Coordinates of C-alpha atoms in Angstrom, one line a residue:
M18 CA 113.3 105.5 64.8
N19 CA 117.1 105.9 64.7
L20 CA 117.9 106.3 68.4
D21 CA 121.3 106.3 70.1
I22 CA 121.1 104.2 73.2
L23 CA 123.7 103.6 75.9
V24 CA 123.5 100.4 77.9
I25 CA 125.4 100.4 81.2
E26 CA 125.3 96.9 82.5
D27 CA 128.0 94.8 84.1
E28 CA 126.4 91.4 83.4
E29 CA 128.0 90.8 80.0
A30 CA 125.6 88.1 78.8
L31 CA 122.6 90.3 79.6
S32 CA 124.3 93.4 78.1
E33 CA 125.1 91.5 74.9
F34 CA 121.5 90.3 74.7
I35 CA 120.1 93.8 75.1
V36 CA 122.5 95.2 72.5
L37 CA 121.6 92.5 70.0
E38 CA 117.8 93.0 70.4
L39 CA 118.0 96.8 70.3
T40 CA 120.3 96.7 67.3
H41 CA 117.8 94.3 65.6
E42 CA 115.1 97.0 66.2
G43 CA 117.3 99.5 64.3
Y44 CA 118.7 101.4 67.2
N45 CA 122.4 102.5 67.5
V46 CA 123.6 100.9 70.7
T47 CA 126.8 101.2 72.7
A48 CA 127.7 99.2 75.9
A49 CA 129.6 100.0 79.0
Y50 CA 130.4 97.5 81.7
D51 CA 131.1 99.6 84.8
G52 CA 129.7 102.8 86.3
R53 CA 132.8 104.9 85.7
E54 CA 133.1 104.0 82.0
G55 CA 129.4 104.4 81.6
L56 CA 129.3 107.9 83.1
E57 CA 132.3 109.0 80.8
L58 CA 130.5 107.7 77.7
A59 CA 127.2 109.2 78.8
L60 CA 128.8 112.6 79.2
E61 CA 130.6 112.4 75.8
R62 CA 127.6 112.3 73.6
N63 CA 123.9 113.3 73.4
W64 CA 122.2 109.9 73.9
D65 CA 118.4 109.5 73.3
V66 CA 118.1 106.9 76.1
V67 CA 120.4 105.4 78.8
L68 CA 119.7 102.0 80.2
L69 CA 121.4 101.9 83.6
D70 CA 121.9 99.0 85.9
L71 CA 121.7 99.8 89.6
M72 CA 124.5 97.5 90.9
L73 CA 127.6 98.4 89.0
P74 CA 131.3 98.1 89.9
K75 CA 133.5 101.2 90.3
L76 CA 130.5 103.6 90.5
N77 CA 127.0 102.4 91.4
G78 CA 124.0 103.2 89.2
I79 CA 122.4 105.7 91.7
E80 CA 125.6 107.8 91.6
V81 CA 125.9 107.6 87.8
C82 CA 122.3 108.7 87.5
R83 CA 122.7 111.7 89.9
R84 CA 125.9 112.9 88.2
L85 CA 124.5 112.5 84.7
K86 CA 121.2 114.3 85.5
A87 CA 123.1 117.1 87.1
V88 CA 124.5 118.2 83.8
K89 CA 122.3 116.5 81.1
D90 CA 118.6 116.0 80.7
I91 CA 118.8 112.4 79.2
P92 CA 116.0 109.9 79.7
I93 CA 117.3 107.1 82.0
I94 CA 115.6 103.7 82.5
M95 CA 117.0 101.9 85.6
I96 CA 117.5 98.2 85.2
T97 CA 118.1 96.1 88.3
A98 CA 117.5 92.8 90.1
R99 CA 116.6 94.7 93.2
D100 CA 112.9 95.3 93.1
S101 CA 111.9 96.5 96.6
V102 CA 109.7 99.6 96.9
M103 CA 112.6 101.5 98.5
D104 CA 115.0 100.5 95.7
R105 CA 112.5 101.8 93.1
V106 CA 112.0 105.0 95.0
L107 CA 115.7 105.5 95.4
G108 CA 116.2 105.0 91.7
L109 CA 113.4 107.4 90.7
D110 CA 114.5 110.0 93.3
S111 CA 118.0 110.0 91.9
G112 CA 116.6 111.1 88.5
A113 CA 115.7 107.9 86.7
D114 CA 112.7 108.3 84.4
D115 CA 111.6 104.7 84.6
Y116 CA 112.4 101.5 86.4
I117 CA 112.3 97.9 85.1
P118 CA 113.2 94.9 87.3
K119 CA 115.2 91.8 86.2
P120 CA 114.3 89.4 84.7
F121 CA 112.2 91.2 82.0
A122 CA 110.9 90.4 78.6
I123 CA 112.6 92.4 75.8
E124 CA 109.1 93.4 74.6
E125 CA 108.5 95.2 77.8
L126 CA 111.8 97.0 77.6
L127 CA 111.1 98.1 74.0
A128 CA 107.7 99.3 75.1
R129 CA 109.1 101.4 77.9
I130 CA 111.6 102.9 75.5
R131 CA 108.8 103.8 73.1
V132 CA 106.8 105.4 76.0
I133 CA 109.8 107.5 77.0
M134 CA 110.4 108.7 73.4
R135 CA 106.8 109.6 73.0
R136 CA 107.0 111.6 76.2
E137 CA 110.1 113.4 74.9
E138 CA 108.5 114.2 71.6
K139 CA 105.5 115.7 73.3
R140 CA 107.8 117.8 75.5
N141 CA 109.8 119.0 72.5
D142 CA 106.6 120.0 70.8
L143 CA 105.6 122.3 73.6
P144 CA 105.8 126.0 72.7
T145 CA 108.9 127.9 73.8
L146 CA 108.2 129.7 77.0
L147 CA 111.3 131.9 76.9
F148 CA 112.4 134.1 74.0
S149 CA 115.8 135.6 74.1
F150 CA 117.5 138.4 72.1
K151 CA 120.8 140.0 73.0
D152 CA 120.4 140.6 76.8
L153 CA 116.5 140.5 76.7
E154 CA 114.5 137.6 78.0
L155 CA 110.8 137.5 77.5
N156 CA 108.8 134.9 79.4
I157 CA 105.5 134.3 77.6
E158 CA 104.0 132.3 80.6
S159 CA 104.6 135.0 83.2
R160 CA 104.6 137.8 80.5
L161 CA 107.7 139.3 82.2
L162 CA 110.6 141.0 80.4
K163 CA 114.1 141.0 81.8
K164 CA 117.0 143.1 80.5
G165 CA 120.0 141.5 82.1
E166 CA 119.0 141.5 85.8
Q167 CA 116.6 144.4 85.3
L168 CA 112.8 143.7 85.2
I169 CA 111.0 145.9 82.7
E170 CA 107.3 146.6 83.0
L171 CA 105.3 146.5 79.7
T172 CA 101.7 147.4 78.9
K173 CA 99.7 144.7 77.1
K174 CA 100.2 146.3 73.7
E175 CA 103.9 146.8 74.3
Y176 CA 104.2 143.2 75.3
D177 CA 102.3 142.0 72.2
L178 CA 104.5 144.1 70.0
L179 CA 107.7 142.9 71.5
F180 CA 106.5 139.3 71.4
M181 CA 105.8 139.7 67.7
F182 CA 109.3 141.0 67.1
M183 CA 111.0 138.3 69.1
K184 CA 109.1 135.5 67.4
N185 CA 110.3 136.9 64.1
I186 CA 114.0 137.7 64.6
N187 CA 115.7 138.9 61.4
R188 CA 112.3 139.2 59.6
V189 CA 111.2 142.7 58.6
L190 CA 107.6 143.3 59.8
T191 CA 105.6 146.0 58.0
R192 CA 103.3 148.4 59.8
E193 CA 100.4 146.7 58.1
V194 CA 101.4 143.2 59.4
L195 CA 101.8 144.6 62.9
L196 CA 98.5 146.5 62.8
E197 CA 96.6 143.5 61.7
N198 CA 98.2 141.0 64.2
I199 CA 98.3 143.2 67.3
W200 CA 95.5 145.8 66.9
G201 CA 93.3 143.9 64.4
Y202 CA 93.1 147.0 62.2
D203 CA 92.4 146.8 58.5
A204 CA 95.7 147.3 56.7
E205 CA 94.4 150.2 54.7
I206 CA 93.7 152.3 57.8
E207 CA 96.3 155.1 58.0
T208 CA 97.6 155.4 61.6
N209 CA 100.9 156.0 63.3
V210 CA 100.0 153.8 66.2
V211 CA 102.8 151.3 65.4
D212 CA 105.4 154.1 65.3
V213 CA 104.1 155.4 68.7
Y214 CA 104.4 152.0 70.4
V215 CA 107.8 151.2 68.8
R216 CA 109.0 154.5 70.3
H217 CA 107.5 153.5 73.7
L218 CA 109.4 150.2 73.5
R219 CA 112.6 151.8 72.5
N220 CA 112.4 154.2 75.4
K221 CA 112.1 151.3 77.8
L222 CA 114.7 149.1 76.1
D223 CA 117.4 151.4 75.0
S224 CA 119.5 153.8 77.0
V225 CA 121.9 155.4 74.4
D226 CA 121.5 153.8 70.9
K227 CA 117.8 154.2 70.2
E228 CA 117.8 151.5 67.6
S229 CA 120.0 148.9 69.3
Y230 CA 117.1 146.5 69.6
I231 CA 114.4 147.5 67.1
Q232 CA 115.7 148.8 63.8
T233 CA 113.8 150.9 61.4
M234 CA 113.8 149.7 57.7
R235 CA 112.8 152.9 55.9
G236 CA 109.9 152.4 53.6
M237 CA 109.4 148.8 54.9
G238 CA 108.8 148.5 58.6
Y239 CA 110.8 147.3 61.6
V240 CA 113.0 144.4 62.5
M241 CA 115.0 142.8 65.4
R242 CA 118.2 141.7 63.7
E243 CA 121.0 139.6 65.1

């Protein structure tokens, strides 16, 4: 796994040891030796993991963690010689994802990095809960639609139809595909039910231009096109 890892540790011997071991594992590793330098580097790039010492010169690890987490969702493993319960709680409450006390075996650090990356992979594999198009936002968990700050009520079929369009932005959907996926009708059944519900949606979404969101492709079907 080709990860980009930032090590913020002021003990040069320990930092060099961590960098050497992680590089040997195939990771891309960069080191910083004080909190201010570490925060600047952390904000410059999209790191996969940050290893952060608690006691740092210029800016302590707690403050680095808080500032970093305020703007970026980067996994942080806190590394420190202070191992009291309150220190661990303080580190985790500041936004750290894990906490490993010094001294530690490099195998344990590697294992904790693997655990964090598995957790991130699972989170990234979760289905998108929010679909956006122009000024529309459709939340599939709450089934709510917002147009700007306006909340728009949809019937179940209107929601299903809009969800189908927003999952397939720029893809033309035929009436047959929509009938089969939303109503479960056989594609050969002749009905204008799709046209009726598209008209309902347009009436709710559009104020002037009746095709500003859902466009008609004559002889083909409908599309939401960017």
